[in-house]
Amino acid sequence: MTPSDVLPVDLGPADLADGELREATAGGLSLVVARTGDRLVAFETWCTHEECPLSDGWLEGDAVRCACHGALFSLTDGIALEGPALDPITVVSASVTPDGRIVADISTLHP
Amino acid sequence: MSASEEWAGSITVEQLDEDPYPIYERMRREAPVCFVPAVGLWFVTRWADVEFAASHAERIDSSVTPSPLIRAMGGPSILVLDGEPQKKLRAMLDPSLRPRAVEASSPALVSPIVERLLDGLAARGEADLMSEYFEPVSVLSLGSVLGLAEIDGDTLRRWFQGLAQGAINFEDDPVRWAVSDATGAEIDRDLAPTLERLWEAPDSSTIATMLQHAEGTFEERVATILPTLKVILLGGMQEPGHAAGTTVAGLLDSGQAAAVAADPSGLVRDAIEEGLRWVSPIGTQTRRARVETDLGGVTLPVGANLGVLVSSANRDEEIWGPTADSYDLFRPKRNHGAFGFGPHFCSGHHFSRVQMRIGVQRLFERLPNLRLDADRPPVFNGWEFRAPQHLDVRWDA
C-alpha cells in the first residue's frame, strides 16, 4: 500500500504554534508540516536546490527558508521566491480532525 | 553581415553605460546571443539562455581569457574558477555566510551602523542616500562581518570603487588599470596586519574562517584567499548598497513608496527583491565556451568569451511580462537572477538581503514623507555594474 492509497493521512498532533514547522513521516515519505496563521500546510522535506532538509529551516511569514543555502519557498504555491533554488516544492493544505490530528492528502508530494 | 550584426558592431561602451536596457530588449527580440565588438563579448540576453550558460560549466565555464577579473583581483578568485578549486574556495567561504549564522550575528552588526547614520541624517531633511547612507551602511557592515573593523569606511568605499575600475575593464582602458592596480597593491599592504592578527587569534569573522579552512602555510593561505577576498570587498560592498539605493529610487519614482512607508516590515522584502530584479547591481557574469555550443540560435566557437547578462534576463518579457521594464512592488512573486545561477550563485546573498532589509526598513520608519528631490532626479549609470550615481531625497525633518 502506498501513501496515495490512504487519503488523507495522519501527520501528527495539531499542536503547532503559528510560525512553527515540524518533520513528519507518512507511508515512508519524509515531509514537513507547518502553521502560518490559521493555515496548516504539508510540503516536501527536500529543498529543490541541493536536497537539504527543509525541516532544518524556518518560516518567514508565509514562506519557508532553507538553512543550507538560503532558498525561500512560498507556502502558498511552492514557488521559489529566492534562489539558489529555481524549481518549486509541492505544498498541500492540511486540516485538523475533531480529535486534534493534522491530516492531508499527500498524494501529490514527491518522495 | 546581417543587419543585427551590423547594429551590434555599432554599439559603444558609452551607450551601454548610459542605458543598456533598450539594447538588451532589441537583442532578446532579434539576436538573443550576439557578439558586441566594443567589449569583445558575446552577449547572452534571454532568461533561458542565461540560466543555461551560468549552470553548465561542462560546456561554458568561468575561465575567461583575458579576464579583467584576474588582474583586478591579483590572481584567480572564486569567480574565475570551476570544479574542485571553486568548491574548495566556497567551502572556506560558506560557513560564516550560512543563513542561520547570518541571522544570528548580522542584525546586531548592521543595526547600530544603520541607526548611527540615520541619527546623523534625521534632522537635516535632505541627503544623497547613495554616498551618505547606503554605501556607508554597505561597506561598514561588510567590514564588520569580514573582520576589518580597523579599516575606516571611507577607505573601504575607495577600495571597492578602485577594484570596480579593473573588474569592468573589458575595453582594457589604461586609466582604469592604473586605478585598479594601485588599489590592489594598497589592499595587499594594508590588509597584511589584519590577516596576521586573524591567523594568530581567529574569531568568527569571514576572513578568519577562510584562513582556518585554507591549506598550507600562512603565506600560502593568504595567497589562496586574497583574490577572493577582493571579490568580496567589491561585490559584497556593491550588491547590497547599490540594490538598496535602486530599490528606494524605484519606490519613490513609481509612486509606490507610500505602501512601504505604511508597512515597512511587511513589504520591505518584496520591495528589495523587485529592486534587485529591476536594475541588477551586478548585471554581467563573464563565461567562456569550453566546447562548441549552440545557444540562442548561434554556434559559439571554442574559446568564445560571453557576457552572461543577468540584468537582461531579469527584464525578459517571456518571464516578467510586458511590464518588465517597470519597477512594480506588487508584481507576482518569483525568484530573479540578480545573485546568479548554479555553482557561482552568490555565497553572500543572505547577508546582503538581511543588510538591505534593515537599511531600507529603518529608512522608511525614521524619515517621514521620504521623496525624491525634484531638482536632482536620480541618474543610473553602468552596464556590468549599474546603480544610481546619486539619490537625492528630502523628508519631513
Short mmCIF file of N, CA and C in Angstrom, two decimals, chain B residues 224-323:
data_model
loop_
_atom_site.label_atom_id
_atom_site.label_comp_id
_atom_site.label_asym_id
_atom_site.label_seq_id
_atom_site.Cartn_x
_atom_site.Cartn_y
_atom_site.Cartn_z
N THR B 224 46.00 32.10 -1.38
CA THR B 224 44.78 31.42 -1.85
C THR B 224 43.55 32.31 -1.70
N ILE B 225 43.45 32.95 -0.53
CA ILE B 225 42.18 33.63 -0.24
C ILE B 225 42.15 35.09 -0.69
N LEU B 226 43.32 35.72 -0.89
CA LEU B 226 43.32 37.17 -1.12
C LEU B 226 42.53 37.58 -2.37
N PRO B 227 42.70 36.92 -3.53
CA PRO B 227 41.89 37.34 -4.69
C PRO B 227 40.38 37.22 -4.42
N THR B 228 39.98 36.16 -3.73
CA THR B 228 38.55 36.00 -3.42
C THR B 228 38.11 37.04 -2.40
N LEU B 229 39.00 37.37 -1.48
CA LEU B 229 38.66 38.42 -0.52
C LEU B 229 38.40 39.75 -1.23
N LYS B 230 39.19 40.02 -2.27
CA LYS B 230 38.95 41.25 -3.03
C LYS B 230 37.62 41.19 -3.79
N VAL B 231 37.26 40.01 -4.27
CA VAL B 231 35.94 39.86 -4.89
C VAL B 231 34.84 40.21 -3.88
N ILE B 232 35.03 39.75 -2.66
CA ILE B 232 34.02 40.03 -1.63
C ILE B 232 34.00 41.53 -1.31
N LEU B 233 35.21 42.12 -1.24
CA LEU B 233 35.27 43.56 -0.98
C LEU B 233 34.51 44.33 -2.05
N LEU B 234 34.60 43.85 -3.27
CA LEU B 234 33.92 44.53 -4.38
C LEU B 234 32.42 44.20 -4.39
N GLY B 235 32.11 42.93 -4.58
CA GLY B 235 30.70 42.55 -4.74
C GLY B 235 29.90 42.70 -3.47
N GLY B 236 30.52 42.35 -2.35
CA GLY B 236 29.80 42.39 -1.07
C GLY B 236 29.48 43.79 -0.63
N MET B 237 30.30 44.73 -1.08
CA MET B 237 30.00 46.12 -0.73
C MET B 237 29.07 46.74 -1.76
N GLN B 238 29.11 46.20 -2.95
CA GLN B 238 28.37 46.81 -4.03
C GLN B 238 26.92 46.35 -4.08
N GLU B 239 26.74 45.03 -4.07
CA GLU B 239 25.40 44.49 -4.29
C GLU B 239 24.38 45.05 -3.30
N PRO B 240 24.65 44.98 -1.99
CA PRO B 240 23.61 45.49 -1.08
C PRO B 240 23.43 46.99 -1.12
N GLY B 241 24.53 47.74 -1.17
CA GLY B 241 24.39 49.19 -1.15
C GLY B 241 23.71 49.71 -2.40
N HIS B 242 24.11 49.19 -3.53
CA HIS B 242 23.53 49.69 -4.77
C HIS B 242 22.10 49.18 -4.99
N ALA B 243 21.84 47.94 -4.62
CA ALA B 243 20.47 47.43 -4.78
C ALA B 243 19.51 48.15 -3.84
N ALA B 244 19.97 48.48 -2.65
CA ALA B 244 19.10 49.20 -1.72
C ALA B 244 18.78 50.59 -2.28
N GLY B 245 19.79 51.26 -2.84
CA GLY B 245 19.55 52.56 -3.44
C GLY B 245 18.62 52.47 -4.63
N THR B 246 18.83 51.46 -5.46
CA THR B 246 17.96 51.25 -6.62
C THR B 246 16.52 51.00 -6.16
N THR B 247 16.37 50.22 -5.10
CA THR B 247 15.03 49.92 -4.59
C THR B 247 14.31 51.20 -4.17
N VAL B 248 15.01 52.05 -3.43
CA VAL B 248 14.37 53.29 -2.96
C VAL B 248 14.08 54.21 -4.16
N ALA B 249 15.00 54.26 -5.11
CA ALA B 249 14.74 55.06 -6.32
C ALA B 249 13.50 54.54 -7.04
N GLY B 250 13.39 53.21 -7.17
CA GLY B 250 12.23 52.62 -7.84
C GLY B 250 10.94 52.90 -7.11
N LEU B 251 10.98 52.76 -5.79
CA LEU B 251 9.78 53.02 -5.00
C LEU B 251 9.33 54.48 -5.12
N LEU B 252 10.29 55.39 -4.99
CA LEU B 252 9.94 56.82 -4.99
C LEU B 252 9.49 57.26 -6.38
N ASP B 253 10.14 56.75 -7.41
CA ASP B 253 9.82 57.18 -8.77
C ASP B 253 8.50 56.57 -9.27
N SER B 254 8.17 55.38 -8.77
CA SER B 254 6.95 54.70 -9.25
C SER B 254 5.71 55.11 -8.48
N GLY B 255 5.89 55.89 -7.41
CA GLY B 255 4.75 56.27 -6.59
C GLY B 255 4.29 55.17 -5.65
N GLN B 256 5.12 54.14 -5.46
CA GLN B 256 4.72 53.02 -4.59
C GLN B 256 5.37 53.08 -3.21
N ALA B 257 6.09 54.18 -2.95
CA ALA B 257 6.78 54.30 -1.66
C ALA B 257 5.80 54.39 -0.50
N ALA B 258 4.63 54.97 -0.74
CA ALA B 258 3.67 55.16 0.36
C ALA B 258 3.25 53.82 0.95
N ALA B 259 3.14 52.81 0.11
CA ALA B 259 2.76 51.49 0.62
C ALA B 259 3.81 50.94 1.57
N VAL B 260 5.08 51.12 1.21
CA VAL B 260 6.16 50.64 2.08
C VAL B 260 6.23 51.49 3.35
N ALA B 261 6.04 52.80 3.20
CA ALA B 261 6.07 53.67 4.38
C ALA B 261 4.97 53.29 5.37
N ALA B 262 3.84 52.79 4.85
CA ALA B 262 2.74 52.40 5.73
C ALA B 262 2.97 51.04 6.39
N ASP B 263 3.80 50.22 5.78
CA ASP B 263 4.05 48.88 6.33
C ASP B 263 5.48 48.45 6.00
N PRO B 264 6.46 49.14 6.61
CA PRO B 264 7.86 48.86 6.22
C PRO B 264 8.26 47.40 6.45
N SER B 265 7.94 46.84 7.61
CA SER B 265 8.41 45.48 7.88
C SER B 265 7.69 44.46 7.01
N GLY B 266 6.44 44.75 6.64
CA GLY B 266 5.67 43.80 5.85
C GLY B 266 6.04 43.78 4.38
N LEU B 267 6.51 44.90 3.86
CA LEU B 267 6.74 44.99 2.41
C LEU B 267 8.20 45.14 2.00
N VAL B 268 9.10 45.25 3.00
CA VAL B 268 10.49 45.54 2.63
C VAL B 268 11.11 44.41 1.81
N ARG B 269 10.76 43.16 2.11
CA ARG B 269 11.35 42.06 1.35
C ARG B 269 10.94 42.14 -0.13
N ASP B 270 9.65 42.30 -0.36
CA ASP B 270 9.17 42.38 -1.74
C ASP B 270 9.78 43.58 -2.46
N ALA B 271 9.89 44.70 -1.75
CA ALA B 271 10.44 45.92 -2.37
C ALA B 271 11.87 45.69 -2.84
N ILE B 272 12.67 45.04 -2.01
CA ILE B 272 14.08 44.83 -2.35
C ILE B 272 14.23 43.79 -3.46
N GLU B 273 13.45 42.73 -3.40
CA GLU B 273 13.56 41.72 -4.47
C GLU B 273 13.20 42.33 -5.83
N GLU B 274 12.20 43.21 -5.85
CA GLU B 274 11.85 43.86 -7.10
C GLU B 274 12.96 44.83 -7.54
N GLY B 275 13.60 45.50 -6.58
CA GLY B 275 14.73 46.36 -6.91
C GLY B 275 15.88 45.57 -7.52
N LEU B 276 16.18 44.41 -6.94
CA LEU B 276 17.25 43.55 -7.46
C LEU B 276 16.94 43.10 -8.88
N ARG B 277 15.67 42.80 -9.14
CA ARG B 277 15.27 42.38 -10.48
C ARG B 277 15.35 43.54 -11.47
N TRP B 278 14.79 44.65 -11.07
CA TRP B 278 14.60 45.80 -11.98
C TRP B 278 15.95 46.32 -12.50
N VAL B 279 16.87 46.60 -11.61
CA VAL B 279 18.21 47.03 -12.01
C VAL B 279 19.21 46.21 -11.19
N SER B 280 19.64 45.10 -11.74
CA SER B 280 20.54 44.21 -11.00
C SER B 280 21.91 44.89 -10.88
N PRO B 281 22.41 45.05 -9.65
CA PRO B 281 23.65 45.81 -9.47
C PRO B 281 24.84 45.18 -10.17
N ILE B 282 24.93 43.86 -10.13
CA ILE B 282 25.98 43.15 -10.87
C ILE B 282 25.27 42.45 -12.02
N GLY B 283 25.27 43.13 -13.18
CA GLY B 283 24.41 42.69 -14.27
C GLY B 283 25.04 41.69 -15.21
N THR B 284 26.37 41.55 -15.13
CA THR B 284 27.10 40.74 -16.11
C THR B 284 27.97 39.70 -15.43
N GLN B 285 27.89 38.48 -15.89
CA GLN B 285 28.84 37.46 -15.45
C GLN B 285 29.58 36.99 -16.70
N THR B 286 30.90 36.95 -16.63
CA THR B 286 31.67 36.54 -17.82
C THR B 286 31.91 35.04 -17.80
N ARG B 287 31.81 34.44 -18.97
CA ARG B 287 32.00 32.99 -19.14
C ARG B 287 32.74 32.75 -20.45
N ARG B 288 33.17 31.49 -20.67
CA ARG B 288 33.93 31.12 -21.87
C ARG B 288 33.43 29.78 -22.36
N ALA B 289 33.24 29.67 -23.66
CA ALA B 289 32.79 28.39 -24.24
C ALA B 289 33.95 27.40 -24.22
N ARG B 290 33.80 26.33 -23.44
CA ARG B 290 34.85 25.30 -23.39
C ARG B 290 34.81 24.44 -24.64
N VAL B 291 33.60 24.24 -25.14
CA VAL B 291 33.39 23.43 -26.35
C VAL B 291 32.43 24.21 -27.24
N GLU B 292 32.40 23.84 -28.51
CA GLU B 292 31.45 24.48 -29.42
C GLU B 292 30.05 24.26 -28.89
N THR B 293 29.29 25.35 -28.79
CA THR B 293 28.00 25.25 -28.11
C THR B 293 26.94 26.04 -28.87
N ASP B 294 25.81 25.40 -29.12
CA ASP B 294 24.67 26.10 -29.72
C ASP B 294 23.87 26.79 -28.62
N LEU B 295 23.69 28.07 -28.78
CA LEU B 295 22.97 28.83 -27.76
C LEU B 295 22.24 30.00 -28.43
N GLY B 296 20.96 30.10 -28.19
CA GLY B 296 20.20 31.23 -28.71
C GLY B 296 20.25 31.38 -30.21
N GLY B 297 20.37 30.26 -30.91
CA GLY B 297 20.33 30.31 -32.38
C GLY B 297 21.67 30.54 -33.04
N VAL B 298 22.76 30.64 -32.25
CA VAL B 298 24.08 30.75 -32.86
C VAL B 298 24.97 29.62 -32.34
N THR B 299 26.03 29.34 -33.08
CA THR B 299 27.02 28.35 -32.63
C THR B 299 28.22 29.11 -32.11
N LEU B 300 28.44 28.99 -30.80
CA LEU B 300 29.58 29.68 -30.18
C LEU B 300 30.82 28.85 -30.41
N PRO B 301 31.90 29.45 -30.95
CA PRO B 301 33.13 28.67 -31.14
C PRO B 301 33.85 28.41 -29.82
N VAL B 302 34.70 27.41 -29.81
CA VAL B 302 35.52 27.14 -28.62
C VAL B 302 36.31 28.41 -28.28
N GLY B 303 36.29 28.77 -27.02
CA GLY B 303 37.05 29.94 -26.58
C GLY B 303 36.30 31.25 -26.65
N ALA B 304 35.05 31.21 -27.12
CA ALA B 304 34.27 32.46 -27.19
C ALA B 304 34.03 33.00 -25.78
N ASN B 305 34.32 34.27 -25.59
CA ASN B 305 34.04 34.91 -24.30
C ASN B 305 32.62 35.46 -24.29
N LEU B 306 31.89 35.17 -23.21
CA LEU B 306 30.48 35.55 -23.13
C LEU B 306 30.25 36.58 -22.02
N GLY B 307 29.32 37.50 -22.27
CA GLY B 307 28.78 38.33 -21.22
C GLY B 307 27.39 37.79 -20.90
N VAL B 308 27.29 37.05 -19.81
CA VAL B 308 26.02 36.42 -19.44
C VAL B 308 25.24 37.45 -18.63
N LEU B 309 24.19 38.00 -19.22
CA LEU B 309 23.56 39.21 -18.71
C LEU B 309 22.36 38.90 -17.82
N VAL B 310 22.63 38.73 -16.53
CA VAL B 310 21.50 38.50 -15.61
C VAL B 310 20.59 39.72 -15.59
N SER B 311 21.16 40.90 -15.85
CA SER B 311 20.33 42.11 -15.87
C SER B 311 19.31 42.05 -17.00
N SER B 312 19.69 41.48 -18.13
CA SER B 312 18.75 41.33 -19.25
C SER B 312 17.75 40.22 -18.95
N ALA B 313 18.22 39.10 -18.41
CA ALA B 313 17.31 38.01 -18.05
C ALA B 313 16.23 38.50 -17.09
N ASN B 314 16.60 39.42 -16.22
CA ASN B 314 15.65 39.95 -15.24
C ASN B 314 14.66 40.94 -15.85
N ARG B 315 14.81 41.25 -17.13
CA ARG B 315 13.83 42.07 -17.86
C ARG B 315 13.18 41.26 -18.99
N ASP B 316 13.43 39.95 -19.06
CA ASP B 316 12.92 39.15 -20.18
C ASP B 316 11.40 39.10 -20.13
N GLU B 317 10.77 39.59 -21.20
CA GLU B 317 9.30 39.67 -21.25
C GLU B 317 8.65 38.29 -21.17
N GLU B 318 9.39 37.26 -21.61
CA GLU B 318 8.85 35.90 -21.54
C GLU B 318 8.62 35.47 -20.09
N ILE B 319 9.41 36.01 -19.20
CA ILE B 319 9.32 35.66 -17.78
C ILE B 319 8.50 36.69 -17.02
N TRP B 320 8.74 37.97 -17.30
CA TRP B 320 8.21 39.03 -16.46
C TRP B 320 7.04 39.77 -17.10
N GLY B 321 6.72 39.45 -18.33
CA GLY B 321 5.57 40.06 -18.98
C GLY B 321 5.86 41.42 -19.56
N PRO B 322 4.81 42.08 -20.10
CA PRO B 322 5.01 43.34 -20.84
C PRO B 322 5.44 44.51 -19.97
N THR B 323 5.34 44.39 -18.65
CA THR B 323 5.76 45.50 -17.78
C THR B 323 7.15 45.26 -17.20
#
